mmCIF file of C-alpha atoms in Angstrom:
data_model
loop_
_atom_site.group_PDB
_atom_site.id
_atom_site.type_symbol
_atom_site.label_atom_id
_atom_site.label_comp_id
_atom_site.label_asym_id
_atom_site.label_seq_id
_atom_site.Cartn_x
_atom_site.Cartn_y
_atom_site.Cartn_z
ATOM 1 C CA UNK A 13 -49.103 36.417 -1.786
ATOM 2 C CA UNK A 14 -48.049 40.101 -3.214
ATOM 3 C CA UNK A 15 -50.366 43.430 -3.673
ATOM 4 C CA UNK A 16 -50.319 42.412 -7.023
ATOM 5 C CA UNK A 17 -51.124 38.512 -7.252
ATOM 6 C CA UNK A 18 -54.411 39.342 -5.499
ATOM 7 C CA UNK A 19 -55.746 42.102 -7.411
ATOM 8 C CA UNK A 20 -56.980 40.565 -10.742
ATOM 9 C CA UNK A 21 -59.288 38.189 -8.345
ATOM 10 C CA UNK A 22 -60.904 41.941 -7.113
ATOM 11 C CA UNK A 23 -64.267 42.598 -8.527
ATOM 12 C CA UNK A 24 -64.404 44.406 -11.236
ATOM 13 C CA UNK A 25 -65.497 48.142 -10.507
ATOM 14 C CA UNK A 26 -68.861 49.172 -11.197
ATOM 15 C CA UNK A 27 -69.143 51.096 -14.801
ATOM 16 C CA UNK A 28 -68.472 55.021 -14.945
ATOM 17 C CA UNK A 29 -71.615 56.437 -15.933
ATOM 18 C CA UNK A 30 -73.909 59.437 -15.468
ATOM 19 C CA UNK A 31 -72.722 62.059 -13.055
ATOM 20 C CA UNK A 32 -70.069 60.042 -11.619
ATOM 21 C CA UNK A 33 -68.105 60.224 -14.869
ATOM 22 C CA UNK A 34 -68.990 64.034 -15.435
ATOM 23 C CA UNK A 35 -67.411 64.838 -11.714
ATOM 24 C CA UNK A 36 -64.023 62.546 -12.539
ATOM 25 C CA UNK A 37 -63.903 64.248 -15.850
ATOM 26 C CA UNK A 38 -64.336 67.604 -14.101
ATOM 27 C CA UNK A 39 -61.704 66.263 -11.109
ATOM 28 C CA UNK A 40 -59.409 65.453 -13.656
ATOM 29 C CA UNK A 41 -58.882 69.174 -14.916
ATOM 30 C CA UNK A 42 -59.950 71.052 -12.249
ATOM 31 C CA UNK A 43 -61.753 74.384 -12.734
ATOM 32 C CA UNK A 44 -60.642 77.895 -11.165
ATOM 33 C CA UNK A 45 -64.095 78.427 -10.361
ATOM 34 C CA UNK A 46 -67.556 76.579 -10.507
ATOM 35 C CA UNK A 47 -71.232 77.075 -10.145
ATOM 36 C CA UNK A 48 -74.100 74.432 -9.848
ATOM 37 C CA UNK A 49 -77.170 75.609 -11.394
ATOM 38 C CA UNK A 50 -80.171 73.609 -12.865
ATOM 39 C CA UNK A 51 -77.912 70.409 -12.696
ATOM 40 C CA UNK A 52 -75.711 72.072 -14.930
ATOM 41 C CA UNK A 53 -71.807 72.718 -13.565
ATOM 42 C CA UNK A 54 -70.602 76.355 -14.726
ATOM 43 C CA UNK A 55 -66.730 75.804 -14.747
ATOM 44 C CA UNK A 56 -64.597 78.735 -15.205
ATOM 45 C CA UNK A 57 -60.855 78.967 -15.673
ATOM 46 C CA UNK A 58 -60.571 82.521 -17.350
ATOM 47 C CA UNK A 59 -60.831 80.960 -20.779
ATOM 48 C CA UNK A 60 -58.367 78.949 -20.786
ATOM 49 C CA UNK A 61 -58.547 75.030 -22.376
ATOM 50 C CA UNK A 62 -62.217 74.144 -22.743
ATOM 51 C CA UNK A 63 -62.230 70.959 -20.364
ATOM 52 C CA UNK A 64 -62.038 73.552 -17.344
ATOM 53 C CA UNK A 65 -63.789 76.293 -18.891
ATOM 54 C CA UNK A 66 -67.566 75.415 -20.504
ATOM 55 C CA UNK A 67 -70.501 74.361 -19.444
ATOM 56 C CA UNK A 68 -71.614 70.363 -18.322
ATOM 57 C CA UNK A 69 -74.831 69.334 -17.635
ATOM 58 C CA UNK A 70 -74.270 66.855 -14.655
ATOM 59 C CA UNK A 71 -78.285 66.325 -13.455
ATOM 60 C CA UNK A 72 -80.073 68.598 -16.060
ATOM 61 C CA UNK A 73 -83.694 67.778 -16.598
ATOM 62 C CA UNK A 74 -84.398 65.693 -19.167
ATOM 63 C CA UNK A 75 -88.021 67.220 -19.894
ATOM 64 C CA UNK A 76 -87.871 69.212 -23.326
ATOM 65 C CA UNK A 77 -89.274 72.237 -22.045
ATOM 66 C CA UNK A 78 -87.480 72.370 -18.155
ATOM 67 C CA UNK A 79 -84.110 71.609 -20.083
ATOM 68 C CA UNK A 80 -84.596 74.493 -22.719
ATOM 69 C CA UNK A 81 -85.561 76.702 -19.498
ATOM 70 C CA UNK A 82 -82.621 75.762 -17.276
ATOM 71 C CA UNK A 83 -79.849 76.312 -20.618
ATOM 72 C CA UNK A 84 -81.157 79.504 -20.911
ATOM 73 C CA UNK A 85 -80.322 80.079 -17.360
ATOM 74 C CA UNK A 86 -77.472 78.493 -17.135
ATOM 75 C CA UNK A 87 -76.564 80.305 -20.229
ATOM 76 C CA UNK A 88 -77.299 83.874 -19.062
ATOM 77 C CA UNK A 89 -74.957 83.062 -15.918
ATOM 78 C CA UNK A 90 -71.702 83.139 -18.181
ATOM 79 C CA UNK A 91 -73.425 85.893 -20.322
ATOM 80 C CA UNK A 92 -72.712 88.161 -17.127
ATOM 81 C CA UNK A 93 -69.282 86.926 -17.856
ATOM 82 C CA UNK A 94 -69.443 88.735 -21.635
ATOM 83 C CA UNK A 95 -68.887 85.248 -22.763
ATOM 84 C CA UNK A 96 -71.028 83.397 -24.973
ATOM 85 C CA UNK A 97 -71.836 79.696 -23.464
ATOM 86 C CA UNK A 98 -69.747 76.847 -24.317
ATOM 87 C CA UNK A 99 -71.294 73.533 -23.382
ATOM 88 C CA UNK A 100 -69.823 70.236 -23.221
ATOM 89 C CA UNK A 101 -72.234 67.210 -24.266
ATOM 90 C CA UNK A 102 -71.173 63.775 -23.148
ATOM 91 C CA UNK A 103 -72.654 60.830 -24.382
ATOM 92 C CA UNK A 104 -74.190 58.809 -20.483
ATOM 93 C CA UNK A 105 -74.103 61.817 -19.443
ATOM 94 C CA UNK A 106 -75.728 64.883 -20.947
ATOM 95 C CA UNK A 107 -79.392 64.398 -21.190
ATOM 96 C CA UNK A 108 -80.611 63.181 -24.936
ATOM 97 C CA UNK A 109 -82.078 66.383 -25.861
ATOM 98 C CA UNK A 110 -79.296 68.564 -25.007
ATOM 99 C CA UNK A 111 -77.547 68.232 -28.304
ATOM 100 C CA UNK A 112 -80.636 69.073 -30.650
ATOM 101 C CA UNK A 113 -81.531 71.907 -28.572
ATOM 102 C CA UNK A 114 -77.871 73.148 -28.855
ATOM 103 C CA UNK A 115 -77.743 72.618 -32.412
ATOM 104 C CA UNK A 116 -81.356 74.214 -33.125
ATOM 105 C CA UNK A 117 -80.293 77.245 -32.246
ATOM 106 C CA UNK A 118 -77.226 77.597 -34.163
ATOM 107 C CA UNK A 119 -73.901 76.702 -31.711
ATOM 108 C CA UNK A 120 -71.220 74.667 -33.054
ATOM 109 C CA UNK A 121 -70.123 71.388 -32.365
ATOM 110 C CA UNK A 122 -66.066 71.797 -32.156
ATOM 111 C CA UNK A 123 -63.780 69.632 -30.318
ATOM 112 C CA UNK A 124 -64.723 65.788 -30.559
ATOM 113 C CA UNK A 125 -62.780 63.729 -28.294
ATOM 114 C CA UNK A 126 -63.098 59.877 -27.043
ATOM 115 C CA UNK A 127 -63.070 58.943 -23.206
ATOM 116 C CA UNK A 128 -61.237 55.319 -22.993
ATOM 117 C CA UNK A 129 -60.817 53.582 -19.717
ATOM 118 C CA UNK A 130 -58.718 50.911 -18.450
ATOM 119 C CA UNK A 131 -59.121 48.520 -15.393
ATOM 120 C CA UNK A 132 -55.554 48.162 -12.855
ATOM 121 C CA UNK A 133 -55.722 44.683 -12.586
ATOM 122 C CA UNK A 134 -52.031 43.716 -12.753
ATOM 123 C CA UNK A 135 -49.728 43.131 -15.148
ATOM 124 C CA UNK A 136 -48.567 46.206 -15.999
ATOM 125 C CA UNK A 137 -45.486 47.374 -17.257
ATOM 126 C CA UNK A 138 -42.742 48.516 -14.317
ATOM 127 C CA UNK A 139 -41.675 51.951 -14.764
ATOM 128 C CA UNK A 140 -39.259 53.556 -16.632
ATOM 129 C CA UNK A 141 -35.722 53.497 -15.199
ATOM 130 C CA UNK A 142 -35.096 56.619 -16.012
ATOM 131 C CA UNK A 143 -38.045 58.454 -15.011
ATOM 132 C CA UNK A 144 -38.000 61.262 -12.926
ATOM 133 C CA UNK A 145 -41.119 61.133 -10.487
ATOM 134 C CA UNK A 146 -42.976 63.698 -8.594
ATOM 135 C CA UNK A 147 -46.542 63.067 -6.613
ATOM 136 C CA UNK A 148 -48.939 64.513 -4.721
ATOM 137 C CA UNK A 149 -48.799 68.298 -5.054
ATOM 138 C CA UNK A 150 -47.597 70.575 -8.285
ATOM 139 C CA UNK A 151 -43.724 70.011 -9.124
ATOM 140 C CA UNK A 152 -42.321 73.187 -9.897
ATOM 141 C CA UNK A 153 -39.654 71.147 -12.378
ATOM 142 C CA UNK A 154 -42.499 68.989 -14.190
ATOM 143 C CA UNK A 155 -44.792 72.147 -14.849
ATOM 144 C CA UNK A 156 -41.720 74.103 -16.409
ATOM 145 C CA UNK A 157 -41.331 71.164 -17.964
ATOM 146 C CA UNK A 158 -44.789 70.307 -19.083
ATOM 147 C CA UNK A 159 -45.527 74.121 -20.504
ATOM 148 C CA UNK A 160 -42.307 74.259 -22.517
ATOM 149 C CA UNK A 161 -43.706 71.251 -24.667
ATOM 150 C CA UNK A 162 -46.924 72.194 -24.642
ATOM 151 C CA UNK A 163 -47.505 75.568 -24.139
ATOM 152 C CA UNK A 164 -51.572 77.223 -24.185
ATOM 153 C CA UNK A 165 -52.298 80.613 -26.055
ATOM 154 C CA UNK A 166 -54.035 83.422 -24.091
ATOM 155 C CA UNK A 167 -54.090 86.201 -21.931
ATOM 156 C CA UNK A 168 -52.534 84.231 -18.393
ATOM 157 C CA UNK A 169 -52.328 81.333 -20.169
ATOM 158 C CA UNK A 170 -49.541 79.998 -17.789
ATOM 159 C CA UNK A 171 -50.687 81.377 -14.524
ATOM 160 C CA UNK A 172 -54.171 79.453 -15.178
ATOM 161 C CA UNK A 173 -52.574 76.110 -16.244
ATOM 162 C CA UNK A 174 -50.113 76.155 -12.996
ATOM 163 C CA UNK A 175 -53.130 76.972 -11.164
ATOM 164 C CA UNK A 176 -55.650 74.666 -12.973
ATOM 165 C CA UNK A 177 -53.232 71.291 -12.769
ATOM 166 C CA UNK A 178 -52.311 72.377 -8.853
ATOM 167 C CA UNK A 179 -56.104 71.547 -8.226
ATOM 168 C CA UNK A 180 -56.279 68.056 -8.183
ATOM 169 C CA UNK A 181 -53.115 65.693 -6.596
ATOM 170 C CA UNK A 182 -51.154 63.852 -9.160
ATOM 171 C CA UNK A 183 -48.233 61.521 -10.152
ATOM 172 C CA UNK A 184 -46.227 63.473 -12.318
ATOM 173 C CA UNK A 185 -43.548 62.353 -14.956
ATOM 174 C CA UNK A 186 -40.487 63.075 -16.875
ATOM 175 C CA UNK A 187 -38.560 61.355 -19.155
ATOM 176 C CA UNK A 188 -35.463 61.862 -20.883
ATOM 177 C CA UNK A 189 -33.801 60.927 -24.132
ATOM 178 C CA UNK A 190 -30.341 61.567 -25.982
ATOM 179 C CA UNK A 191 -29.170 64.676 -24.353
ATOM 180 C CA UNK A 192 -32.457 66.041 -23.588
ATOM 181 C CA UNK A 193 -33.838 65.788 -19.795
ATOM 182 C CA UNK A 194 -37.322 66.358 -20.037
ATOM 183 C CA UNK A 195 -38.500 64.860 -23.775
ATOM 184 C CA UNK A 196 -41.657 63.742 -22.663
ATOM 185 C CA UNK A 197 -43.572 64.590 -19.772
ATOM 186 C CA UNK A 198 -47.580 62.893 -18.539
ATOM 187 C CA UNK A 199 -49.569 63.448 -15.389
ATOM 188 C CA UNK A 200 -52.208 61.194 -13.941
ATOM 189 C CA UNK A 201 -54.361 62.985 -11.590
ATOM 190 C CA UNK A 202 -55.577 61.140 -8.262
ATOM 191 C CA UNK A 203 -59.539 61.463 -8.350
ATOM 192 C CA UNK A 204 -61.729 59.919 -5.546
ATOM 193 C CA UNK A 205 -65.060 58.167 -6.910
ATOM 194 C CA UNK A 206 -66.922 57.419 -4.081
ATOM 195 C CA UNK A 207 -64.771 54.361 -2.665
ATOM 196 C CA UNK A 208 -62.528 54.060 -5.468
ATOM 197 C CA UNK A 209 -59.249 56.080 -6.800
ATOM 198 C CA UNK A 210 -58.767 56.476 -10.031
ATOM 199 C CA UNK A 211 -56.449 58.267 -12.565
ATOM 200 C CA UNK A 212 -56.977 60.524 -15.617
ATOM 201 C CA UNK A 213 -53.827 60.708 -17.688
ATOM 202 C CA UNK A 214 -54.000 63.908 -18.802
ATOM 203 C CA UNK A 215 -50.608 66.647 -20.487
ATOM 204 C CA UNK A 216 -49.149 63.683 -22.058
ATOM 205 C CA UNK A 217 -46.510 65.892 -24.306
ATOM 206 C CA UNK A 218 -43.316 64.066 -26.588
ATOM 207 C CA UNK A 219 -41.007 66.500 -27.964
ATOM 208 C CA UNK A 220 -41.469 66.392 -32.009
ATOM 209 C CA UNK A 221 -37.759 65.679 -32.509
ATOM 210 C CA UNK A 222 -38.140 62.973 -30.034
ATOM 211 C CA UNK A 223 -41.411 60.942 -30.810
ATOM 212 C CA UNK A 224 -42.219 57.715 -32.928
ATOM 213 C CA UNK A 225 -39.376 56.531 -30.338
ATOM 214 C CA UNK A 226 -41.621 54.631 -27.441
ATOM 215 C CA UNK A 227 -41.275 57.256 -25.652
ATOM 216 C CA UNK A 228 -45.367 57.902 -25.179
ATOM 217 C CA UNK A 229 -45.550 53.839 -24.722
ATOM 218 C CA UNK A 230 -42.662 54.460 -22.100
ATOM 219 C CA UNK A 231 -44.327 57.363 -20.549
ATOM 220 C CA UNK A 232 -47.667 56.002 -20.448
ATOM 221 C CA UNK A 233 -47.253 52.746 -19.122
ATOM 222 C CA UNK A 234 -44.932 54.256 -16.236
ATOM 223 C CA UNK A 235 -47.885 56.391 -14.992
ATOM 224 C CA UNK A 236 -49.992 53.432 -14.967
ATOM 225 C CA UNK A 237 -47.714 51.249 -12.928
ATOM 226 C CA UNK A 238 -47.252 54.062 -10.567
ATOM 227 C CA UNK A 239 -51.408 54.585 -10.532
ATOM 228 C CA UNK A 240 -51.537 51.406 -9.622
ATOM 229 C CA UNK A 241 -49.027 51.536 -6.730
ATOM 230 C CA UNK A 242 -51.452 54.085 -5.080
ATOM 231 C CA UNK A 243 -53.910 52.093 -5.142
ATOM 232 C CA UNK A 244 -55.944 53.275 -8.364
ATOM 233 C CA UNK A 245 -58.174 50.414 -10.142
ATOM 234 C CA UNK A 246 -58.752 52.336 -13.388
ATOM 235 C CA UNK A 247 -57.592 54.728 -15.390
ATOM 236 C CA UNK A 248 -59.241 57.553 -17.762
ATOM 237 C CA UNK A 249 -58.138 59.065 -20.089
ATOM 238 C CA UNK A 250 -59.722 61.845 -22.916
ATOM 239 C CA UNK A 251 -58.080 61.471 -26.539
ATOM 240 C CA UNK A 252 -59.135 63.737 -29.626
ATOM 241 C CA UNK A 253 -61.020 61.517 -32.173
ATOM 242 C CA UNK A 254 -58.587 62.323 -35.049
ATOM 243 C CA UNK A 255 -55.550 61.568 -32.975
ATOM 244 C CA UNK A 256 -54.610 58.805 -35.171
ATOM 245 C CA UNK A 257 -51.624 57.800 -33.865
ATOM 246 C CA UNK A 258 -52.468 58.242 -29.724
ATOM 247 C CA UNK A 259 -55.844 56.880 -30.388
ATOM 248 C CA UNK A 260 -53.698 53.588 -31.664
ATOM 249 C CA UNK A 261 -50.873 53.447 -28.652
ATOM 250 C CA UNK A 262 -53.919 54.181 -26.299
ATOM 251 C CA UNK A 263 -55.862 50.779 -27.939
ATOM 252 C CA UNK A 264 -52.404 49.025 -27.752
ATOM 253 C CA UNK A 265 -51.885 49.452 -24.075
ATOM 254 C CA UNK A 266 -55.275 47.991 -23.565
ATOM 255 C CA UNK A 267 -57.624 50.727 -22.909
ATOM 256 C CA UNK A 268 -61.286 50.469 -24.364
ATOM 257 C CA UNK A 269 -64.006 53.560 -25.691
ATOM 258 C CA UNK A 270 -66.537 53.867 -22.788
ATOM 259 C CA UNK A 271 -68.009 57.566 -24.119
ATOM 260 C CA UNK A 272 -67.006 60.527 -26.037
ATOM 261 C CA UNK A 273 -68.075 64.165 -26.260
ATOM 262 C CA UNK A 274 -67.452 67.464 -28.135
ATOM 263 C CA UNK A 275 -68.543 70.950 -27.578
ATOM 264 C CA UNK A 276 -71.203 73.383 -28.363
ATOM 265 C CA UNK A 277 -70.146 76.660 -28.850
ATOM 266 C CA UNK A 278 -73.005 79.465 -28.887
ATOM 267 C CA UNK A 279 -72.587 81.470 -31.891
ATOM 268 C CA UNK A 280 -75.583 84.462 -30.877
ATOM 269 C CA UNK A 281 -75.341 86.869 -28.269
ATOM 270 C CA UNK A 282 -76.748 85.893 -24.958
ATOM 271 C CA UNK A 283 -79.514 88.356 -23.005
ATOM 272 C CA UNK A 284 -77.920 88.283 -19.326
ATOM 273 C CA UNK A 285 -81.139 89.263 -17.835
#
């Protein structure tokens, strides 16, 4: 009996909730720098792409008044910074009155995205023949790669991204099309979860001239099979909520909605004292 014959008889794992999915979120995109205060995570990656670089409130008290006194903490740690606080509210994970709080005082809700999830339980697709495969520490290849189809704005934009994605082990992967080597490009990082593995798909880039082709069908479904080879029994993965079109291929390959999010972004200045 094969690896793969006996995994769909596995339990199924236990649901991502609470802190465990704020850490593999966190894991996923790994910050530069962090600080646990309050039960919030300060995660710094000198301003560059939100998911490493706000605030997210992994054990924050859910008491109206302790919560309002530990943001304003929290919040006059990245005021040091000269930076006003950017918080990331997840639903199962933020505490219930974070939101209001945020939204009482003025900050603006920016960024909604979807988390979707889907169990490794065989019967995926084999991967692409043509794939060119990297794991375990940054390729040099796949970053150049990677930030030539989807480059990031800001002062060491490129320096941070190399440094952010070298955080966390991955299974990186290129594809090519017509006379184009690297049209697409997707990474899944390798997160431990207490006693499981699991993968966050994250930099999935097509080159425009190249897309409505299958090759983001192609690309996904070769990091999956290769997620699964290392053993991973699910897979995350964090899709803007008016991505139309990757919002569909993502609900076509099988994964579900299992939470969401979007930022607050503080819009008055912070006292850092």
């Amino acid at each position: 009996m094969t690896r793969r014959d006996r995994r769909p008889s596995a339990p199924s794992p236990r649901p991502l909730t609470g802190a465990r999915l704020g850490e593999a979120l966190i894991a996923g995109w790994r910050p530069l720098q962090r600080l646990d205060a309050d039960g919030f995570a300060v995660l710094r990656s000198r301003g560059i792409t939100r998911r490493a670089h706000s605030i997210l409130a992994l054990e924050a008290p859910q008491d109206e008044h302790a919560l309002r006194a530990a943001v304003e903490r929290v919040d006059s740690l990245v005021a040091l910074a000269g930076e006003q606080p950017v918080h990331r509210v997840v639903e199962g994970v933020s505490p219930d009155g974070l939101d209001p709080l945020l939204a009482a005082r003025g900050d603006r809700a920016v960024g909604g995205s979807e988390i979707l999830e889907l169990p490794l339980t065989g019967g995926l697709p084999r991967p692409h023949p043509s794939a060119v495969i990297a794991t375990g520490a940054l390729d040099p290849e796949w970053f150049e790669a990677a930030w030539h189809l989807a480059p990031r704005e800001g002062d060491r934009a490129r320096e941070t991204m190399r440094d952010i994605l070298a955080g966390t082990p991955s299974i990186q992967v290129r594809l090519p099309a017509g006379d184009e080597p690297d049209a697409a490009v997707g990474r899944a990082a390798l997160v431990e979860s207490g006693r499981e593995t699991l993968v966050i798909l994250t930099m999935i880039a097509v080159a425009p001239e190249h897309r409505r082709r299958g090759l983001g069908r192609a690309l996904s479904g070769t990091l999956l099979a290769l997620a699964d080879v290392q053993g991973a029994r699910r897979a995350l993965l964090e899709v803007e909520s008016d991505s139309t079109p990757a919002r569909t291929l993502y609900r076509s390959l099988g994964f579900r909605r299992i939470g969401g999010y979007h930022y607050r972004v503080g819009t008055s200045p912070v006292d850092p004292a």
